Coordinates of C-alpha atoms and ligand atoms in Angstrom, one line a residue:
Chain V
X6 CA -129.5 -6.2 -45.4
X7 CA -127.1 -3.8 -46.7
X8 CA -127.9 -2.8 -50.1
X9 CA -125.0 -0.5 -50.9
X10 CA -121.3 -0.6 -49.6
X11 CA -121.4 2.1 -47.9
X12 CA -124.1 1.0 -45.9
X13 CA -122.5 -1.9 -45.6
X14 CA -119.2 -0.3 -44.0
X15 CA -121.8 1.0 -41.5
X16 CA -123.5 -2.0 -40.7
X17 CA -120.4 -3.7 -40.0
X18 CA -118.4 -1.6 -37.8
X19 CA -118.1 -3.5 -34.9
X20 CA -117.5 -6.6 -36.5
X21 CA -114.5 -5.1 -38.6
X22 CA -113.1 -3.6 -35.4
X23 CA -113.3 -7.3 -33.8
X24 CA -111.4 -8.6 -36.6
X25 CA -108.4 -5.8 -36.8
X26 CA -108.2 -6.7 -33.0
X27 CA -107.2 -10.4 -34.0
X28 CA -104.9 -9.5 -36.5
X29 CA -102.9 -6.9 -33.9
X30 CA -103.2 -9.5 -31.3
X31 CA -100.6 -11.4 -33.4
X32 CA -97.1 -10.2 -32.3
X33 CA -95.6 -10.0 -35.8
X34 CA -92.4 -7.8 -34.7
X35 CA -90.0 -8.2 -38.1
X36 CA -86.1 -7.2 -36.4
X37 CA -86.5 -10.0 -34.1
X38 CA -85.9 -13.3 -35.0
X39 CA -87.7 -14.9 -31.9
X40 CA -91.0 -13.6 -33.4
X41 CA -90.7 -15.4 -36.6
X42 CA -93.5 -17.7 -36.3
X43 CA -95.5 -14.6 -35.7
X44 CA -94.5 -13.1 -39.1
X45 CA -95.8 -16.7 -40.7
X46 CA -98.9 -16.6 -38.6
X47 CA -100.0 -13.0 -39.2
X48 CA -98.8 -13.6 -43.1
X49 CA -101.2 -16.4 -42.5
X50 CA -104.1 -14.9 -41.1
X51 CA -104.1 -11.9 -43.7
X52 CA -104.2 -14.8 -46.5
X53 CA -107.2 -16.5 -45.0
X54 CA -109.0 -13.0 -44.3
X55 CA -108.3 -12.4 -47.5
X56 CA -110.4 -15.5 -48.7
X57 CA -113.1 -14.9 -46.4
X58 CA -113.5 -11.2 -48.1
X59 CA -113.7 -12.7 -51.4
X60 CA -111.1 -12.9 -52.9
X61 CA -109.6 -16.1 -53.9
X62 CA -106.3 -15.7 -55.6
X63 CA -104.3 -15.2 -52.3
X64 CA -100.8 -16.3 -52.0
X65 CA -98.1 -16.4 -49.0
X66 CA -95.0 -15.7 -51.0
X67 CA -91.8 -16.5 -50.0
X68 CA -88.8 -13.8 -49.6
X69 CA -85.3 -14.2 -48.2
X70 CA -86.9 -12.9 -45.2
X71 CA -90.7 -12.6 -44.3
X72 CA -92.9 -13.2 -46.6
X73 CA -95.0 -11.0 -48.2
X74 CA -99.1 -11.8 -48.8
X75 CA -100.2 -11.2 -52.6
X76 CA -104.3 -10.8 -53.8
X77 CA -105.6 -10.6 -56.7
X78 CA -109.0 -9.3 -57.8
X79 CA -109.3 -9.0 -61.8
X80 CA -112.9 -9.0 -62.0
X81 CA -113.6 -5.8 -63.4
X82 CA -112.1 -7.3 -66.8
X83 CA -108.8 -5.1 -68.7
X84 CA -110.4 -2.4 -69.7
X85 CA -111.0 -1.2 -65.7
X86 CA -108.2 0.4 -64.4
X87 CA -106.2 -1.5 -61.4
X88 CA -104.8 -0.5 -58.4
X89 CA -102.0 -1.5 -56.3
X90 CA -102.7 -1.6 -52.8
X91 CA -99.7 -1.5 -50.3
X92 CA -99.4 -2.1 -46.8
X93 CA -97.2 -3.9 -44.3
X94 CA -98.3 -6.3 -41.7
X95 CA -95.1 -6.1 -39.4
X96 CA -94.4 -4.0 -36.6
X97 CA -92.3 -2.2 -34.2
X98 CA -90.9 -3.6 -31.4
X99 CA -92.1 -2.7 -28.2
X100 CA -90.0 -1.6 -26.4
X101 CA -89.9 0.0 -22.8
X102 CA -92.9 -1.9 -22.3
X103 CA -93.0 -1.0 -19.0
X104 CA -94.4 2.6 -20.7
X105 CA -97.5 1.2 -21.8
X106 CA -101.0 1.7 -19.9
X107 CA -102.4 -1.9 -21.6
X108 CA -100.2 -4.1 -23.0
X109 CA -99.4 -3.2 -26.3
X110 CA -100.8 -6.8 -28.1
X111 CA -103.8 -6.7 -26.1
X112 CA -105.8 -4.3 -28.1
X113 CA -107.6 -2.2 -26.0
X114 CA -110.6 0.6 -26.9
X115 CA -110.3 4.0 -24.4
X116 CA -112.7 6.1 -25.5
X117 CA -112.7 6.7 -29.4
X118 CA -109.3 6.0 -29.6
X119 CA -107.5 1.9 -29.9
X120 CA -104.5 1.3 -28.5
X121 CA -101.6 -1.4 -29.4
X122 CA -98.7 -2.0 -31.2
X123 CA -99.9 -1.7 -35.5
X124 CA -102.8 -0.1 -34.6
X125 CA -102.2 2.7 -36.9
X126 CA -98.7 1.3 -38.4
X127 CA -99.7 -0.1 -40.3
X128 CA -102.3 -3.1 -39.7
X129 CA -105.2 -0.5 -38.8
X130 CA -104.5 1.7 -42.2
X131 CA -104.4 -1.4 -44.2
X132 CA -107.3 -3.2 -42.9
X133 CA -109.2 -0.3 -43.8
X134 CA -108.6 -1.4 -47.1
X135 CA -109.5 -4.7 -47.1
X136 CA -113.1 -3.6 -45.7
X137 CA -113.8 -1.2 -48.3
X138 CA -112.8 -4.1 -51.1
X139 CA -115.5 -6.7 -48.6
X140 CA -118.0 -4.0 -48.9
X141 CA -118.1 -3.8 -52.5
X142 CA -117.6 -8.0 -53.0
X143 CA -120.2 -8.8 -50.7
X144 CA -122.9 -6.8 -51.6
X145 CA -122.6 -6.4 -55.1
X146 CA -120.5 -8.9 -55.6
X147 CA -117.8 -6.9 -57.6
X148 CA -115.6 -4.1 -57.5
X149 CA -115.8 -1.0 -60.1
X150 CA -111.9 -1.5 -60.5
X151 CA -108.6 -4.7 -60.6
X152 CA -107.1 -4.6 -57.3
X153 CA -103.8 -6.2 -56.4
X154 CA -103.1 -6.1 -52.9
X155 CA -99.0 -6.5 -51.9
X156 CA -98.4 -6.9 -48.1
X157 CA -95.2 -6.8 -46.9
X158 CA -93.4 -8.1 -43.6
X159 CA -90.3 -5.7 -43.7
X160 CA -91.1 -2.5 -44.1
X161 CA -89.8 -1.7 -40.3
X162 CA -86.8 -3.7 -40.9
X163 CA -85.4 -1.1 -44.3
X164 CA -87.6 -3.7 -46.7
X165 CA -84.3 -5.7 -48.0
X166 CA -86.5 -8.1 -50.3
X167 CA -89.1 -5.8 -51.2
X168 CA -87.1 -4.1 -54.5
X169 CA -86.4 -7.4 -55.8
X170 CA -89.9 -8.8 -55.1
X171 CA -91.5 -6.0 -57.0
X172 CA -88.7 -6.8 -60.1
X173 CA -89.1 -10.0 -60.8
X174 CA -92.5 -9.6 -60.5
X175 CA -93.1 -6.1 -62.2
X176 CA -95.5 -7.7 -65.0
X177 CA -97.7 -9.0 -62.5
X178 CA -97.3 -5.8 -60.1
X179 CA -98.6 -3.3 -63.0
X180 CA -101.0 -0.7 -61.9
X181 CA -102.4 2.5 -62.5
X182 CA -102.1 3.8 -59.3
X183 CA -100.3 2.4 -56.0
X184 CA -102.1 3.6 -52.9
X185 CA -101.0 3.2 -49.7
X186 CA -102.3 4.2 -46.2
X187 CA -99.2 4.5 -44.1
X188 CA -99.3 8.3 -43.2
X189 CA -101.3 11.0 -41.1
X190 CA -104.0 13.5 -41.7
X191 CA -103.4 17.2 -40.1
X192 CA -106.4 17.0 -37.5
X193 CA -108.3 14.5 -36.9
X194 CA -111.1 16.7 -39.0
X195 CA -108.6 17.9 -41.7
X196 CA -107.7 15.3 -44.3
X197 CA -104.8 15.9 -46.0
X198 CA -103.0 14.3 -48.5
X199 CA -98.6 13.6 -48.7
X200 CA -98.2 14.5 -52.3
X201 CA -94.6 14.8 -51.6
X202 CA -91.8 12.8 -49.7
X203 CA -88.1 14.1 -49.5
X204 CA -85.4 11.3 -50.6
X205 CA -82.3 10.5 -48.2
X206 CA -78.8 10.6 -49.1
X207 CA -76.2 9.2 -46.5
X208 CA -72.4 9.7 -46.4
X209 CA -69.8 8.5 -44.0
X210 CA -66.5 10.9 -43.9
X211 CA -63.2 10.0 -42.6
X212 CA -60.8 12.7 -42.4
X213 CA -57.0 11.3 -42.2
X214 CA -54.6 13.0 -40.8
X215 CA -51.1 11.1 -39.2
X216 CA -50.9 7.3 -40.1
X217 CA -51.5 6.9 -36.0
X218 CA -51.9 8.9 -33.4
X219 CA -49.6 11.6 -32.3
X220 CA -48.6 13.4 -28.6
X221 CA -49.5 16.3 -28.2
X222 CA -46.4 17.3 -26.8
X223 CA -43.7 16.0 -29.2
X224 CA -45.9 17.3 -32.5
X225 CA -48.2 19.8 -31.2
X226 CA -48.3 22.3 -33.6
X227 CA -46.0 21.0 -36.3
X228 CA -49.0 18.4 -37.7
X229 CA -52.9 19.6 -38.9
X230 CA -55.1 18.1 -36.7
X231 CA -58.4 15.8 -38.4
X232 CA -60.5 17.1 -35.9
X233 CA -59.9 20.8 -36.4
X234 CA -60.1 20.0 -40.0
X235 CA -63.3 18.2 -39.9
X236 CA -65.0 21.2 -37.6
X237 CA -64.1 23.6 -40.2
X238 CA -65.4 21.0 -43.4
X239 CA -68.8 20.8 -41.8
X240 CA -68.8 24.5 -40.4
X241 CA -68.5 25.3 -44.6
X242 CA -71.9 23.3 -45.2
X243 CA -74.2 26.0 -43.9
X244 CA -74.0 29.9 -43.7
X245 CA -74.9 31.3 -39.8
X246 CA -78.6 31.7 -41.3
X247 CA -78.9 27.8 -42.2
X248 CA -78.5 28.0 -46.2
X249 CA -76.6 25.5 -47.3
X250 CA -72.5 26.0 -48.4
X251 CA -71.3 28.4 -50.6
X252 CA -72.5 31.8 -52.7
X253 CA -72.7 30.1 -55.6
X254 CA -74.9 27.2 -54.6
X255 CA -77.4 29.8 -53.3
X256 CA -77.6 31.5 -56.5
X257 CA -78.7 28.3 -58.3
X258 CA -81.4 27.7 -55.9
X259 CA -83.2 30.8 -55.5
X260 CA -86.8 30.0 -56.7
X261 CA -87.2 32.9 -58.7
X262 CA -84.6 32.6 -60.8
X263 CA -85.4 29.0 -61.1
X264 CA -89.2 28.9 -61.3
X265 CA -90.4 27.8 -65.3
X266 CA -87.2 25.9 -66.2
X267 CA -88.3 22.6 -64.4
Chain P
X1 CA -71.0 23.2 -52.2
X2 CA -71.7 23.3 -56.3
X3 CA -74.4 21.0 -57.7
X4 CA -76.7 20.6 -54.3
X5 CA -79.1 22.8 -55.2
X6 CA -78.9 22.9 -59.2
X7 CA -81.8 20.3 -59.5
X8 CA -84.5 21.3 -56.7
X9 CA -88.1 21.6 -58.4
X10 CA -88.9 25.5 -56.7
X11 CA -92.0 25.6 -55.2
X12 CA -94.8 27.4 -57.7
X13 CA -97.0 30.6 -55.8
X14 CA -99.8 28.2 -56.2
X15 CA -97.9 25.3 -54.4
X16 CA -96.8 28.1 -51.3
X17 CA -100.4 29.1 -51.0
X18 CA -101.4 25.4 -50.4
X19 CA -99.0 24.6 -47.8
X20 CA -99.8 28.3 -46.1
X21 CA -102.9 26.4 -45.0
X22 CA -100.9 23.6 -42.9
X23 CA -101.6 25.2 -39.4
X24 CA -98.0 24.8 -38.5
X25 CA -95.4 27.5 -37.9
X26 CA -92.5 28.8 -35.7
X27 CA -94.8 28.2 -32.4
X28 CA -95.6 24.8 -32.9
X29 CA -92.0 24.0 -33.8
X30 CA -90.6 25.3 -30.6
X31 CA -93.4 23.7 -28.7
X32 CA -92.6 20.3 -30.5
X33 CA -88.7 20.7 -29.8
X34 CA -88.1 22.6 -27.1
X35 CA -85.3 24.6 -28.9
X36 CA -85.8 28.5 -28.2
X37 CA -85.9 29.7 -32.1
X38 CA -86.4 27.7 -35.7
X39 CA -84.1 28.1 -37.8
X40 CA -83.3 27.2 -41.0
X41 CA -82.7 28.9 -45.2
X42 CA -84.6 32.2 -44.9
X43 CA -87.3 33.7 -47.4
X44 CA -89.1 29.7 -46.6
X45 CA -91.6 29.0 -44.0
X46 CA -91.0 26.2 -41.3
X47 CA -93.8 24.0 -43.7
X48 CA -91.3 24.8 -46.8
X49 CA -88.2 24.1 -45.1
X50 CA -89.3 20.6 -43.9
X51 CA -91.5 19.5 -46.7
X52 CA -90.4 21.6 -50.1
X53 CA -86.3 22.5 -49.5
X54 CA -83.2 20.1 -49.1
X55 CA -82.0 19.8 -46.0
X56 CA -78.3 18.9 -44.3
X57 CA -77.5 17.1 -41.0
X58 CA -74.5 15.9 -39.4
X59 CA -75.8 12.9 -37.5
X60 CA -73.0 12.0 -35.8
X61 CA -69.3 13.2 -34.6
X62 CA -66.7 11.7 -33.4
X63 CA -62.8 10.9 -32.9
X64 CA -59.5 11.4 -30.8
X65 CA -60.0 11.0 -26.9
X66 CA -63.2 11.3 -25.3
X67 CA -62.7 9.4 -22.1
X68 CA -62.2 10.9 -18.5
X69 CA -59.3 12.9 -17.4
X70 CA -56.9 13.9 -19.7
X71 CA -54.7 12.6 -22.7
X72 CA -52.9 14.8 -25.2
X73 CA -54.0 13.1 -28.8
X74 CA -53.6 14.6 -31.7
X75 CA -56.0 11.9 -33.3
X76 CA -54.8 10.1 -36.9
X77 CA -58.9 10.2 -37.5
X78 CA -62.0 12.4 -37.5
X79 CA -65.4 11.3 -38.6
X80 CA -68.6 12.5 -39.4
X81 CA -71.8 10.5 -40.5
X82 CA -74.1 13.0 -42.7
X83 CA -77.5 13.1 -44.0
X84 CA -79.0 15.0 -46.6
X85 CA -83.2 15.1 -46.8
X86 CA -83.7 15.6 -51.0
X87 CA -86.4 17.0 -52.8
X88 CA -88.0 16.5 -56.4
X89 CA -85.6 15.8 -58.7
X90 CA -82.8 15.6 -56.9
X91 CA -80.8 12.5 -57.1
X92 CA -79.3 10.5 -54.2
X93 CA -76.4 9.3 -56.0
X94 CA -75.6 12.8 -57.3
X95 CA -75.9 14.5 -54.3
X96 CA -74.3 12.5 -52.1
X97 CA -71.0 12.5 -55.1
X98 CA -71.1 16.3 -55.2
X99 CA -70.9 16.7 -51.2
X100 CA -67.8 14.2 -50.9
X101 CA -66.2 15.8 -53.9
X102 CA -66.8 19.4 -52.5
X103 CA -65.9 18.4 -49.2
X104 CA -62.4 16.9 -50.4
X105 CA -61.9 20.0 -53.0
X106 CA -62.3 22.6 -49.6
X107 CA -60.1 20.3 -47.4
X108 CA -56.6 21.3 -46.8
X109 CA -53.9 19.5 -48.6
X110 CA -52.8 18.6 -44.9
X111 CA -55.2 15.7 -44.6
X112 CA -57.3 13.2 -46.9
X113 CA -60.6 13.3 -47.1
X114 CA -62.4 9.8 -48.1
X115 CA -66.3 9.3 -48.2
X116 CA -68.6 6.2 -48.0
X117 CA -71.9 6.6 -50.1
X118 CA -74.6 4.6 -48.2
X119 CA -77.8 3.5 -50.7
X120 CA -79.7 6.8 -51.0
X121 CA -83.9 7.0 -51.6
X122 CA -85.2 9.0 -54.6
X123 CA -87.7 12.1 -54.0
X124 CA -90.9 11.8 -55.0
X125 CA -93.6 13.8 -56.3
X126 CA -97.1 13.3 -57.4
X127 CA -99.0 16.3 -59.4
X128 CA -101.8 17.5 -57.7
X129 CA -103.7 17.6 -60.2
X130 CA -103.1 14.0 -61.2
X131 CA -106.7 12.3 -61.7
X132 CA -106.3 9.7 -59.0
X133 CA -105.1 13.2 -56.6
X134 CA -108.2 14.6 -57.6
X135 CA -110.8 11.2 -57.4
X136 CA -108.9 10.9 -53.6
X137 CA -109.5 14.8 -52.9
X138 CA -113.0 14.0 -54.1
X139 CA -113.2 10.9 -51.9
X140 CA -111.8 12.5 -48.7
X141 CA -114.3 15.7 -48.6
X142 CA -117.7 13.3 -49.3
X143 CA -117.0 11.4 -46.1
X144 CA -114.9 14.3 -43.9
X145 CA -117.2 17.2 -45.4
X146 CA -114.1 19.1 -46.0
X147 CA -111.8 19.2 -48.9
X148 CA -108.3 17.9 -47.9
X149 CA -105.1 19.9 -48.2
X150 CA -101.9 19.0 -49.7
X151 CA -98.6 18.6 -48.1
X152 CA -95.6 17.4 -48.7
X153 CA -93.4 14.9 -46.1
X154 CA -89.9 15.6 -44.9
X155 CA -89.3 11.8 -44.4
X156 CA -88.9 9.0 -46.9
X157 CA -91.0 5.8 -47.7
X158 CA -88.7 4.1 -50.0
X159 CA -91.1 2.1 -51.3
X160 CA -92.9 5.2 -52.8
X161 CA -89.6 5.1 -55.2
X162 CA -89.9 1.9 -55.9
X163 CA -92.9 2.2 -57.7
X164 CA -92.1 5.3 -59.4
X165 CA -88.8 4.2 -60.5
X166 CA -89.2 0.2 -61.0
X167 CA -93.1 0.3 -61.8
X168 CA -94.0 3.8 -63.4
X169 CA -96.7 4.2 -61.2
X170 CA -97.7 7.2 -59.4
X171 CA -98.4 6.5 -55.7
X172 CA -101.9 7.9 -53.7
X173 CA -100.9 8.2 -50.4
X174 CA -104.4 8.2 -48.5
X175 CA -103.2 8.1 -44.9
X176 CA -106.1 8.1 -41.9
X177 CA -103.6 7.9 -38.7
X178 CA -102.8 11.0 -36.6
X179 CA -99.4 13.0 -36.2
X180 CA -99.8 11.9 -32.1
X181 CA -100.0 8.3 -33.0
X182 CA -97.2 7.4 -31.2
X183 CA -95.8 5.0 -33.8
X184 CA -92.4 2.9 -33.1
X185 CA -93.2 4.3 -29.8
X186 CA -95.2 3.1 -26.2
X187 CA -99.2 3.3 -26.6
X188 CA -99.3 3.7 -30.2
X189 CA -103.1 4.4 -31.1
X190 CA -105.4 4.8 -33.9
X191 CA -108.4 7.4 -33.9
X192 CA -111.1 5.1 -34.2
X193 CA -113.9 7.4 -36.0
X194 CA -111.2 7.9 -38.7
X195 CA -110.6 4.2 -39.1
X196 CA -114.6 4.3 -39.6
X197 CA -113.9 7.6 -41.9
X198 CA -111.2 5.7 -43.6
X199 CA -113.6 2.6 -45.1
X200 CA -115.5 4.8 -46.4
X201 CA -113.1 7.3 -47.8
X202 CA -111.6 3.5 -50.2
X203 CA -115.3 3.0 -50.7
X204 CA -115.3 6.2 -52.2
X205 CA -112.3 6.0 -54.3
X206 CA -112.7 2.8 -55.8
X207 CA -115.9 4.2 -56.9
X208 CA -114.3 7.8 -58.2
X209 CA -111.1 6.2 -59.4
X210 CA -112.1 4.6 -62.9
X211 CA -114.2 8.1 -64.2
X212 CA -111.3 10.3 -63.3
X213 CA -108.8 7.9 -65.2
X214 CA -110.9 7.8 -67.4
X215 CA -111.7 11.6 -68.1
X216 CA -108.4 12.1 -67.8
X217 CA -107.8 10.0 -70.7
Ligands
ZN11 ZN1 -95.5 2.0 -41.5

């Protein structure tokens, strides 16, 4: 009998690695619609495992699109802090599967390493979750913090229902801290942890020139061409050495005149 | 381009030290790409430039005649599709208004210059020294045996904004996978001894978690 949880973790191991095997068997691939029923069944079967780990206040929650699997763990009473666990349960698609040495929802062990589709993206990193919460629930029968675990069947598809998910149900949702296991380590014997993520903006330029198109011949040289004009926007965005635009916009960014007003 | 650059968080000595240690430079960067020299805004490492600094990117290109043999267009259109990768505090809306707006101010009066703004992703940042950083540090070293190092992600996860901006929590991201994971990609894989590593590491933490908060307190 395992006395501690981490003995317990230890004790278990092949069990747990039985288990994520069932869940990546399932071919929950969110972009296409032919694998719906595989969304609901691995929404399903994360629900149920859920349960089994000991937690009972699971939920399969309807979205616009997939659903996404909600737990609850309160035990450790409101003055314990809580944490927000985050993971996704869908996939990739597979594609050229003609590239892969076992098929990619047979999970298969080589050597130290498992191979299928959501092995590491993310039903591998989130089950690892799940078996640290079982460890504590089953051998002490609590957990020294709340835990609210959100599971989430977009993610690969942009998450279009996630944002609105989280505000309607923000009172529910609070946390101290969110964690989530959806990245890599340097080596595999250097940990190391993201504590920063660059944000994305997008912009689509049209450049108008002539109401139509023109000849060559019978306007050649009397019009500005959009293409010309375009080369010579986007040439103005970097210097040769790859700052980005203008003087002026380097001066502002230069760290040491910078550093201590932030 | 005025305004880009006005709201980057700089990178602290301390900070530059930390991501020194990444074992990552010019030579793996080739190796990974294949092109014959990095490049990028000088006086920053290839680990700054990725992680720490703003980037630019025309993604795509395109307009008049591209077909075989030849036709003598002088096209009504050009278009370009353009990213920018943002760091702490920049903001997405912001950026992406100052770039059109510089762009049309630069353009010649013989064309227009329009813009669409696609639905950008906040940066994000979590202190270091934040206790649930620390009570994960702490976690990561008793079952790895060394202490982990920070680094900061040239991607997005959007949902790491969400939670800043719509919950007010800071996000711990503890990942266990592998940079050669072949994710979205054939034969993706998952180390198994740091699957094992992993249980242990939230064993760990959920253990840690509550004293640091607390202390911290
Ligand atoms: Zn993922």
């Amino acid at each position: 009998m395992a006395a501690t949880p981490l003995e317990y973790v230890r004790v278990h191991r092949d069990r747990f690695l039985e288990e994520l095997k069932a869940l990546l068997r399932i071919p929950s691939i969110s972009t296409l619609p032919e694998h719906k029923d595989d969304m609901e069944q691995a929404a399903q079967w994360l629900a149920d495992h859920i349960r089994s780990i000991g937690i009972s206040d699971v939920q399969v929650m309807p979205t616009a699109g997939h659903p996404i699997v909600y737990a609850e763990w309160l035990g450790a009473g409101p003055d314990a802090p809580t944490v927000l666990i985050y993971g996704h349960y869908d996939v990739q698609p597979v594609d050229p599967v003609e590239e892969w040495h076992t098929p990619p929802f047979e999970p298969t062990i080589r050597g130290d390493t498992l191979y299928a589709r959501g092995a590491s993206d993310d039903k591998g990193q989130l089950f690892v979750h799940l078996k640290a919460i079982e460890a504590y629930l089953h051998t002490q029968g609590r957990l020294p913090l709340n835990i609210k675990v959100l599971l989430e069947g977009e993610e690969e598809c942009g998450s279009p229902n996630l944002a609105p998910f989280i505000q309607k149900h923000a009172q529910r949702l609070q946390a101290d801290v969110a964690l989530i296991s959806d990245t890599h380590i340097l080596e595999p014997d250097q940990p190391s942890i993201v504590y920063s993520l660059r944000g994305l903006s997008y912009i689509e330029l049209t450049v108008q020139g002539p109401a139509h198109d023109l000849h060559s011949g019978m306007y050649g040289g009397a019009v500005d061409n959009p293409l010309h004009v375009l080369a010579r926007l986007i040439a103005a965005l970097h210097d040769a050495t790859g700052r980005c635009g203008c003087a002026r916009f380097l001066r502002r960014c230069a760290p040491a005149e910078r550093r201590g007003t932030c | 381009m005025p305004g880009f650059y006005d709201d980057v968080l700089p990178l602290s000595e301390e900070e530059r030290a930390e991501l020194a240690r990444i074992p990552y430079g010019e030579a793996e960067l080739r190796a990974d790409t294949g092109v014959p020299r990095a490049w990028g805004e000088p006086g920053f490492t290839v680990v700054e430039r990725i992680g720490g600094r703003p980037s630019l990117d025309v993604n795509g290109l395109w307009g008049g005649f591209t077909g075989e043999g030849a036709k003598t267009v002088i096209p009504a259109r050009a278009y370009a599709k353009i990213s920018m990768r943002l760091v702490p505090n920049q903001d997405p809306d912001q950026v992406a208004q100052a770039t059109l707006a510089y762009l049309q101010h630069i353009a010649p009066p013989t064309v227009t210059v329009q813009g669409r703004i696609f639905h950008g992703t906040p940066p994000a940042i979590v202190p270091r020294d934040h206790p649930a950083m620390r009570a994960a540090a702490d976690a990561y070293e008793r079952v790895w045996g060394r202490r982990p190092i920070f680094t900061r992600e040239g991607g997005s996860i959007p949902v790491v904004a969400l939670f800043t901006t719509q919950l007010n929590m800071p996000t711990v991201l503890m990942g266990f996978g592998l940079r050669d994971d072949n994710l979205h990609a054939p034969n993706e894989k998952f180390y198994l001894p740091n699957f094992h590593r992993g249980v242990e590491t939230a064993v760990h933490f959920f253990h840690l978690l509550p004293a640091a908060l607390k202390a911290h307190a």
